[in-house]
Amino acid sequence: LRRFLDRAPVEQQAWLRLRALWSAAWLANWSGETATARAYATEGLALAEARQDEALLPRFLFLSAAPALQDGDLVAAQVVAEHALALARRIGLIGEQSFPLMQLGTIAHLRGQVGGASAAYREALALRGRNNRQWALRNLGFLALEGEQPDEAYGCFHEALVETWSLRQDSAVVENVNALAALARERGQWQPAARLLGAADAGLERLGGGLPEPVGRRERKRTLAAAREHLGEPAFAAAYAAGRALALEQAVQEAMATDGHDG
């Protein structure tokens, strides 16, 4: 994609360049290259505006919000995500509303605004748009976990994991494994928490070094710190290494067995 974008003339086959910019920005953001993602998203937004392509504008707007959200600039991310959502609603693009809704829910979640986060996640879930169902389920699970409702959290995490595994959406699968590591943490299941954390980290690295989305990233840090503290470094290192050695299918099986109950 980089080679194509470096060589292809801007004025020729603009629709193809827009597709390449979209994919390149998405991959760069997922890989943690937020400056590159921002540059591609900005170019794509300008090109879509020049072509007066209203159907693409919401996509490039929420894609422009994504690097700001990854970098923790919640104010900038909120402004752009709100613009994307308003535009998608005005045009009537139902399928383009779920991404900015999830971004706005995530921003509220990170700020501790539980009601606003839950409302946004549930609206996105109801839209069933653009593969965000599993993201909405996972983040609703994190809200349940924070509300000391592990059974509800497990239901959300398990459903998200089953769905993404059946579709082999591997990047989402490992994020859901990370979520179930957090559930094990909250139930004091320190060995499973460390193993699942290792499996999730290794899975993301095999896929290209991607970053969990912001709420999942925060939960990963909590799981890492808590498991190290309770197990001690030698026992944690051994469990984490054992998790890293698991094949993805094995990690999924272990994650599905983590039901949040003691014992």
mmCIF file of C-alpha atoms in Angstrom:
data_model
loop_
_atom_site.group_PDB
_atom_site.id
_atom_site.type_symbol
_atom_site.label_atom_id
_atom_site.label_comp_id
_atom_site.label_asym_id
_atom_site.label_seq_id
_atom_site.Cartn_x
_atom_site.Cartn_y
_atom_site.Cartn_z
ATOM 1 C CA LEU A 1 0.000 0.000 0.000
ATOM 2 C CA ARG A 2 2.847 2.404 0.761
ATOM 3 C CA ARG A 3 4.469 1.656 -2.596
ATOM 4 C CA PHE A 4 1.195 2.111 -4.435
ATOM 5 C CA LEU A 5 0.432 5.415 -2.707
ATOM 6 C CA ASP A 6 3.957 6.687 -3.343
ATOM 7 C CA ARG A 7 3.804 5.915 -7.062
ATOM 8 C CA ALA A 8 0.191 6.270 -8.182
ATOM 9 C CA PRO A 9 -0.740 9.719 -9.554
ATOM 10 C CA VAL A 10 -3.309 11.446 -7.365
ATOM 11 C CA GLU A 11 -5.404 12.628 -10.291
ATOM 12 C CA GLN A 12 -5.776 9.164 -11.886
ATOM 13 C CA GLN A 13 -8.265 6.620 -10.556
ATOM 14 C CA ALA A 14 -9.020 8.645 -7.450
ATOM 15 C CA TRP A 15 -11.512 6.023 -6.264
ATOM 16 C CA LEU A 16 -8.727 3.443 -6.146
ATOM 17 C CA ARG A 17 -6.423 5.802 -4.271
ATOM 18 C CA LEU A 18 -9.202 6.426 -1.743
ATOM 19 C CA ARG A 19 -9.535 2.704 -1.119
ATOM 20 C CA ALA A 20 -5.772 2.402 -0.667
ATOM 21 C CA LEU A 21 -5.676 5.399 1.697
ATOM 22 C CA TRP A 22 -8.493 3.908 3.750
ATOM 23 C CA SER A 23 -6.772 0.530 4.128
ATOM 24 C CA ALA A 24 -3.332 2.025 4.755
ATOM 25 C CA ALA A 25 -4.637 4.416 7.420
ATOM 26 C CA TRP A 26 -6.540 1.619 9.144
ATOM 27 C CA LEU A 27 -3.525 -0.704 9.210
ATOM 28 C CA ALA A 28 -1.162 2.040 10.346
ATOM 29 C CA ASN A 29 -3.435 3.005 13.209
ATOM 30 C CA TRP A 30 -3.879 -0.606 14.301
ATOM 31 C CA SER A 31 -0.095 -1.076 14.218
ATOM 32 C CA GLY A 32 0.488 1.956 16.419
ATOM 33 C CA GLU A 33 1.870 4.160 13.622
ATOM 34 C CA THR A 34 -0.507 6.963 14.505
ATOM 35 C CA ALA A 35 1.363 9.737 12.685
ATOM 36 C CA THR A 36 1.252 7.747 9.449
ATOM 37 C CA ALA A 37 -2.401 6.870 10.011
ATOM 38 C CA ARG A 38 -3.239 10.523 10.565
ATOM 39 C CA ALA A 39 -1.454 11.558 7.348
ATOM 40 C CA TYR A 40 -3.271 8.965 5.216
ATOM 41 C CA ALA A 41 -6.642 9.766 6.797
ATOM 42 C CA THR A 42 -6.111 13.496 6.235
ATOM 43 C CA GLU A 43 -5.262 12.958 2.572
ATOM 44 C CA GLY A 44 -8.260 10.674 2.131
ATOM 45 C CA LEU A 45 -10.583 13.196 3.762
ATOM 46 C CA ALA A 46 -9.310 15.986 1.489
ATOM 47 C CA LEU A 47 -9.705 13.817 -1.617
ATOM 48 C CA ALA A 48 -13.227 12.750 -0.623
ATOM 49 C CA GLU A 49 -14.162 16.390 -0.008
ATOM 50 C CA ALA A 50 -12.718 17.416 -3.395
ATOM 51 C CA ARG A 51 -14.797 14.732 -5.078
ATOM 52 C CA GLN A 52 -17.844 15.722 -2.997
ATOM 53 C CA ASP A 53 -18.201 12.070 -2.030
ATOM 54 C CA GLU A 54 -20.517 12.320 0.972
ATOM 55 C CA ALA A 55 -20.663 8.563 1.406
ATOM 56 C CA LEU A 56 -16.917 8.439 2.126
ATOM 57 C CA LEU A 57 -16.646 11.541 4.306
ATOM 58 C CA PRO A 58 -17.927 9.905 7.539
ATOM 59 C CA ARG A 59 -15.508 7.007 7.033
ATOM 60 C CA PHE A 60 -12.481 9.241 6.711
ATOM 61 C CA LEU A 61 -13.666 11.427 9.568
ATOM 62 C CA PHE A 62 -13.885 8.592 12.075
ATOM 63 C CA LEU A 63 -10.649 7.232 10.655
ATOM 64 C CA SER A 64 -9.126 10.652 11.414
ATOM 65 C CA ALA A 65 -10.397 10.375 14.997
ATOM 66 C CA ALA A 66 -8.800 6.966 15.507
ATOM 67 C CA PRO A 67 -5.134 8.111 15.850
ATOM 68 C CA ALA A 68 -6.146 10.838 18.295
ATOM 69 C CA LEU A 69 -7.987 8.243 20.359
ATOM 70 C CA GLN A 70 -5.013 5.867 20.287
ATOM 71 C CA ASP A 71 -2.723 8.716 21.392
ATOM 72 C CA GLY A 72 -5.046 9.655 24.252
ATOM 73 C CA ASP A 73 -6.142 13.010 22.825
ATOM 74 C CA LEU A 74 -9.767 12.551 23.839
ATOM 75 C CA VAL A 75 -10.813 16.126 23.109
ATOM 76 C CA ALA A 76 -9.640 16.027 19.490
ATOM 77 C CA ALA A 77 -11.028 12.531 18.968
ATOM 78 C CA GLN A 78 -14.428 13.555 20.316
ATOM 79 C CA VAL A 79 -14.736 16.580 18.041
ATOM 80 C CA VAL A 80 -14.029 14.536 14.905
ATOM 81 C CA ALA A 81 -16.122 11.515 15.961
ATOM 82 C CA GLU A 82 -19.117 13.766 16.708
ATOM 83 C CA HIS A 83 -18.738 15.346 13.257
ATOM 84 C CA ALA A 84 -18.587 11.905 11.628
ATOM 85 C CA LEU A 85 -21.676 10.693 13.467
ATOM 86 C CA ALA A 86 -23.671 13.846 12.701
ATOM 87 C CA LEU A 87 -22.781 13.632 9.006
ATOM 88 C CA ALA A 88 -23.630 9.924 8.774
ATOM 89 C CA ARG A 89 -26.982 10.591 10.429
ATOM 90 C CA ARG A 90 -27.754 13.562 8.188
ATOM 91 C CA ILE A 91 -27.021 11.598 5.038
ATOM 92 C CA GLY A 92 -28.796 8.507 6.361
ATOM 93 C CA LEU A 93 -25.807 6.171 6.269
ATOM 94 C CA ILE A 94 -26.815 3.731 8.989
ATOM 95 C CA GLY A 95 -23.831 1.460 8.444
ATOM 96 C CA GLU A 96 -21.376 4.315 8.986
ATOM 97 C CA GLN A 97 -22.738 5.307 12.388
ATOM 98 C CA SER A 98 -21.409 2.441 14.487
ATOM 99 C CA PHE A 99 -17.699 3.368 14.315
ATOM 100 C CA PRO A 100 -18.056 6.946 15.585
ATOM 101 C CA LEU A 101 -20.572 5.714 18.167
ATOM 102 C CA MET A 102 -17.986 3.249 19.437
ATOM 103 C CA GLN A 103 -15.355 5.980 19.490
ATOM 104 C CA LEU A 104 -17.638 8.281 21.487
ATOM 105 C CA GLY A 105 -18.524 5.420 23.827
ATOM 106 C CA THR A 106 -14.842 4.686 24.342
ATOM 107 C CA ILE A 107 -14.119 8.338 25.124
ATOM 108 C CA ALA A 108 -16.919 8.396 27.705
ATOM 109 C CA HIS A 109 -15.674 5.075 29.110
ATOM 110 C CA LEU A 110 -12.120 6.353 29.535
ATOM 111 C CA ARG A 111 -13.499 9.420 31.307
ATOM 112 C CA GLY A 112 -15.501 7.273 33.715
ATOM 113 C CA GLN A 113 -18.860 8.322 32.253
ATOM 114 C CA VAL A 114 -20.534 4.930 32.541
ATOM 115 C CA GLY A 115 -24.023 5.951 31.423
ATOM 116 C CA GLY A 116 -22.819 7.715 28.284
ATOM 117 C CA ALA A 117 -20.458 4.879 27.394
ATOM 118 C CA SER A 118 -23.147 2.222 27.837
ATOM 119 C CA ALA A 119 -25.690 4.169 25.774
ATOM 120 C CA ALA A 120 -23.247 4.617 22.878
ATOM 121 C CA TYR A 121 -22.126 0.982 22.944
ATOM 122 C CA ARG A 122 -25.713 -0.282 22.987
ATOM 123 C CA GLU A 123 -26.727 1.982 20.118
ATOM 124 C CA ALA A 124 -23.757 0.743 18.085
ATOM 125 C CA LEU A 125 -24.668 -2.854 18.959
ATOM 126 C CA ALA A 126 -28.237 -2.318 17.778
ATOM 127 C CA LEU A 127 -27.000 -1.017 14.410
ATOM 128 C CA ARG A 128 -25.042 -4.243 13.793
ATOM 129 C CA GLY A 129 -22.815 -2.294 11.449
ATOM 130 C CA ARG A 130 -19.380 -2.881 9.963
ATOM 131 C CA ASN A 131 -18.054 -5.584 12.286
ATOM 132 C CA ASN A 132 -18.443 -3.450 15.407
ATOM 133 C CA ARG A 133 -20.780 -5.865 17.128
ATOM 134 C CA GLN A 134 -17.921 -7.701 18.825
ATOM 135 C CA TRP A 135 -16.245 -4.413 19.843
ATOM 136 C CA ALA A 136 -19.487 -3.203 21.426
ATOM 137 C CA LEU A 137 -19.982 -6.522 23.222
ATOM 138 C CA ARG A 138 -16.423 -6.493 24.553
ATOM 139 C CA ASN A 139 -16.614 -2.954 25.873
ATOM 140 C CA LEU A 140 -20.016 -3.612 27.448
ATOM 141 C CA GLY A 141 -18.301 -6.550 29.123
ATOM 142 C CA PHE A 142 -15.596 -4.257 30.468
ATOM 143 C CA LEU A 143 -18.289 -1.959 31.870
ATOM 144 C CA ALA A 144 -19.926 -4.962 33.553
ATOM 145 C CA LEU A 145 -16.561 -6.006 34.967
ATOM 146 C CA GLU A 146 -16.037 -2.539 36.412
ATOM 147 C CA GLY A 147 -19.535 -2.754 37.893
ATOM 148 C CA GLU A 148 -18.630 -6.036 39.639
ATOM 149 C CA GLN A 149 -20.915 -8.110 37.423
ATOM 150 C CA PRO A 150 -18.564 -10.896 36.263
ATOM 151 C CA ASP A 151 -21.313 -13.174 34.955
ATOM 152 C CA GLU A 152 -22.608 -10.450 32.655
ATOM 153 C CA ALA A 153 -19.045 -9.625 31.618
ATOM 154 C CA TYR A 154 -18.384 -13.269 30.774
ATOM 155 C CA GLY A 155 -21.521 -13.416 28.640
ATOM 156 C CA CYS A 156 -20.382 -10.418 26.601
ATOM 157 C CA PHE A 157 -16.777 -11.588 26.258
ATOM 158 C CA HIS A 158 -17.739 -15.159 25.396
ATOM 159 C CA GLU A 159 -20.228 -14.091 22.734
ATOM 160 C CA ALA A 160 -17.681 -11.729 21.184
ATOM 161 C CA LEU A 161 -15.002 -14.418 21.187
ATOM 162 C CA VAL A 162 -17.247 -17.097 19.683
ATOM 163 C CA GLU A 163 -18.360 -14.731 16.935
ATOM 164 C CA THR A 164 -14.885 -13.519 15.993
ATOM 165 C CA TRP A 165 -13.371 -17.010 16.145
ATOM 166 C CA SER A 166 -16.079 -18.392 13.859
ATOM 167 C CA LEU A 167 -15.278 -15.638 11.347
ATOM 168 C CA ARG A 168 -11.488 -15.910 11.936
ATOM 169 C CA GLN A 169 -11.191 -12.221 12.679
ATOM 170 C CA ASP A 170 -7.902 -12.956 14.393
ATOM 171 C CA SER A 171 -7.048 -9.443 15.561
ATOM 172 C CA ALA A 172 -10.429 -9.228 17.309
ATOM 173 C CA VAL A 173 -10.019 -12.776 18.645
ATOM 174 C CA VAL A 174 -6.862 -11.852 20.536
ATOM 175 C CA GLU A 175 -8.492 -8.689 21.895
ATOM 176 C CA ASN A 176 -11.261 -10.883 23.267
ATOM 177 C CA VAL A 177 -8.696 -13.253 24.783
ATOM 178 C CA ASN A 178 -7.223 -10.176 26.484
ATOM 179 C CA ALA A 179 -10.703 -9.331 27.802
ATOM 180 C CA LEU A 180 -11.097 -12.784 29.340
ATOM 181 C CA ALA A 181 -7.684 -12.364 30.958
ATOM 182 C CA ALA A 182 -9.156 -9.309 32.684
ATOM 183 C CA LEU A 183 -12.113 -11.392 33.834
ATOM 184 C CA ALA A 184 -9.727 -13.986 35.324
ATOM 185 C CA ARG A 185 -7.900 -11.126 37.064
ATOM 186 C CA GLU A 186 -11.075 -9.833 38.674
ATOM 187 C CA ARG A 187 -11.851 -13.324 40.025
ATOM 188 C CA GLY A 188 -8.345 -13.791 41.404
ATOM 189 C CA GLN A 189 -7.469 -16.508 38.881
ATOM 190 C CA TRP A 190 -3.882 -15.373 38.539
ATOM 191 C CA GLN A 191 -2.364 -18.250 36.564
ATOM 192 C CA PRO A 192 -5.102 -18.170 33.879
ATOM 193 C CA ALA A 193 -4.892 -14.370 33.788
ATOM 194 C CA ALA A 194 -1.140 -14.480 33.129
ATOM 195 C CA ARG A 195 -1.449 -17.271 30.545
ATOM 196 C CA LEU A 196 -4.218 -15.535 28.621
ATOM 197 C CA LEU A 197 -2.341 -12.241 28.744
ATOM 198 C CA GLY A 198 0.718 -13.951 27.260
ATOM 199 C CA ALA A 199 -1.416 -15.597 24.577
ATOM 200 C CA ALA A 200 -3.058 -12.277 23.640
ATOM 201 C CA ASP A 201 0.258 -10.411 23.483
ATOM 202 C CA ALA A 202 1.856 -13.106 21.328
ATOM 203 C CA GLY A 203 -1.176 -13.199 19.053
ATOM 204 C CA LEU A 204 -1.040 -9.468 18.423
ATOM 205 C CA GLU A 205 2.688 -9.648 17.732
ATOM 206 C CA ARG A 206 2.206 -12.465 15.215
ATOM 207 C CA LEU A 207 -0.344 -10.311 13.431
ATOM 208 C CA GLY A 208 2.112 -7.441 13.104
ATOM 209 C CA GLY A 209 2.526 -5.840 16.486
ATOM 210 C CA GLY A 210 -0.911 -4.299 16.772
ATOM 211 C CA LEU A 211 -2.212 -2.424 19.781
ATOM 212 C CA PRO A 212 -5.384 -3.281 21.680
ATOM 213 C CA GLU A 213 -8.017 -0.581 21.412
ATOM 214 C CA PRO A 214 -7.793 1.965 24.270
ATOM 215 C CA VAL A 215 -10.103 0.336 26.833
ATOM 216 C CA GLY A 216 -8.553 -3.072 26.186
ATOM 217 C CA ARG A 217 -5.084 -1.548 26.459
ATOM 218 C CA ARG A 218 -5.961 -0.080 29.857
ATOM 219 C CA GLU A 219 -7.295 -3.444 31.035
ATOM 220 C CA ARG A 220 -4.149 -5.193 29.779
ATOM 221 C CA LYS A 221 -2.002 -2.909 31.941
ATOM 222 C CA ARG A 222 -4.179 -3.644 34.961
ATOM 223 C CA THR A 223 -3.987 -7.393 34.385
ATOM 224 C CA LEU A 224 -0.225 -7.277 33.897
ATOM 225 C CA ALA A 225 0.380 -5.306 37.103
ATOM 226 C CA ALA A 226 -2.035 -7.324 39.248
ATOM 227 C CA ALA A 227 -0.858 -10.751 38.039
ATOM 228 C CA ARG A 228 2.784 -9.818 38.618
ATOM 229 C CA GLU A 229 2.013 -8.580 42.107
ATOM 230 C CA HIS A 230 0.005 -11.616 43.188
ATOM 231 C CA LEU A 231 2.084 -14.337 41.531
ATOM 232 C CA GLY A 232 5.540 -12.862 42.000
ATOM 233 C CA GLU A 233 7.887 -12.377 39.079
ATOM 234 C CA PRO A 234 9.152 -15.989 38.615
ATOM 235 C CA ALA A 235 5.682 -17.568 38.674
ATOM 236 C CA PHE A 236 4.222 -14.794 36.530
ATOM 237 C CA ALA A 237 7.019 -15.114 33.960
ATOM 238 C CA ALA A 238 6.500 -18.868 33.708
ATOM 239 C CA ALA A 239 2.724 -18.598 33.254
ATOM 240 C CA TYR A 240 3.050 -15.707 30.793
ATOM 241 C CA ALA A 241 5.636 -17.626 28.728
ATOM 242 C CA ALA A 242 3.397 -20.700 28.691
ATOM 243 C CA GLY A 243 0.571 -18.525 27.365
ATOM 244 C CA ARG A 244 2.782 -17.056 24.675
ATOM 245 C CA ALA A 245 3.601 -20.558 23.461
ATOM 246 C CA LEU A 246 -0.056 -21.423 22.845
ATOM 247 C CA ALA A 247 -1.385 -21.657 19.318
ATOM 248 C CA LEU A 248 -4.315 -19.337 18.717
ATOM 249 C CA GLU A 249 -6.817 -22.210 18.810
ATOM 250 C CA GLN A 250 -5.426 -23.342 22.180
ATOM 251 C CA ALA A 251 -5.641 -19.786 23.518
ATOM 252 C CA VAL A 252 -9.276 -19.577 22.423
ATOM 253 C CA GLN A 253 -10.074 -22.866 24.171
ATOM 254 C CA GLU A 254 -8.477 -21.660 27.418
ATOM 255 C CA ALA A 255 -10.218 -18.299 27.177
ATOM 256 C CA MET A 256 -13.621 -19.940 26.698
ATOM 257 C CA ALA A 257 -12.993 -22.009 29.836
ATOM 258 C CA THR A 258 -12.464 -18.841 31.873
ATOM 259 C CA ASP A 259 -15.993 -18.273 33.143
ATOM 260 C CA GLY A 260 -15.262 -15.851 35.940
ATOM 261 C CA HIS A 261 -16.175 -18.258 38.758
ATOM 262 C CA ASP A 262 -13.856 -19.121 41.597
ATOM 263 C CA GLY A 263 -12.054 -22.430 41.611
#
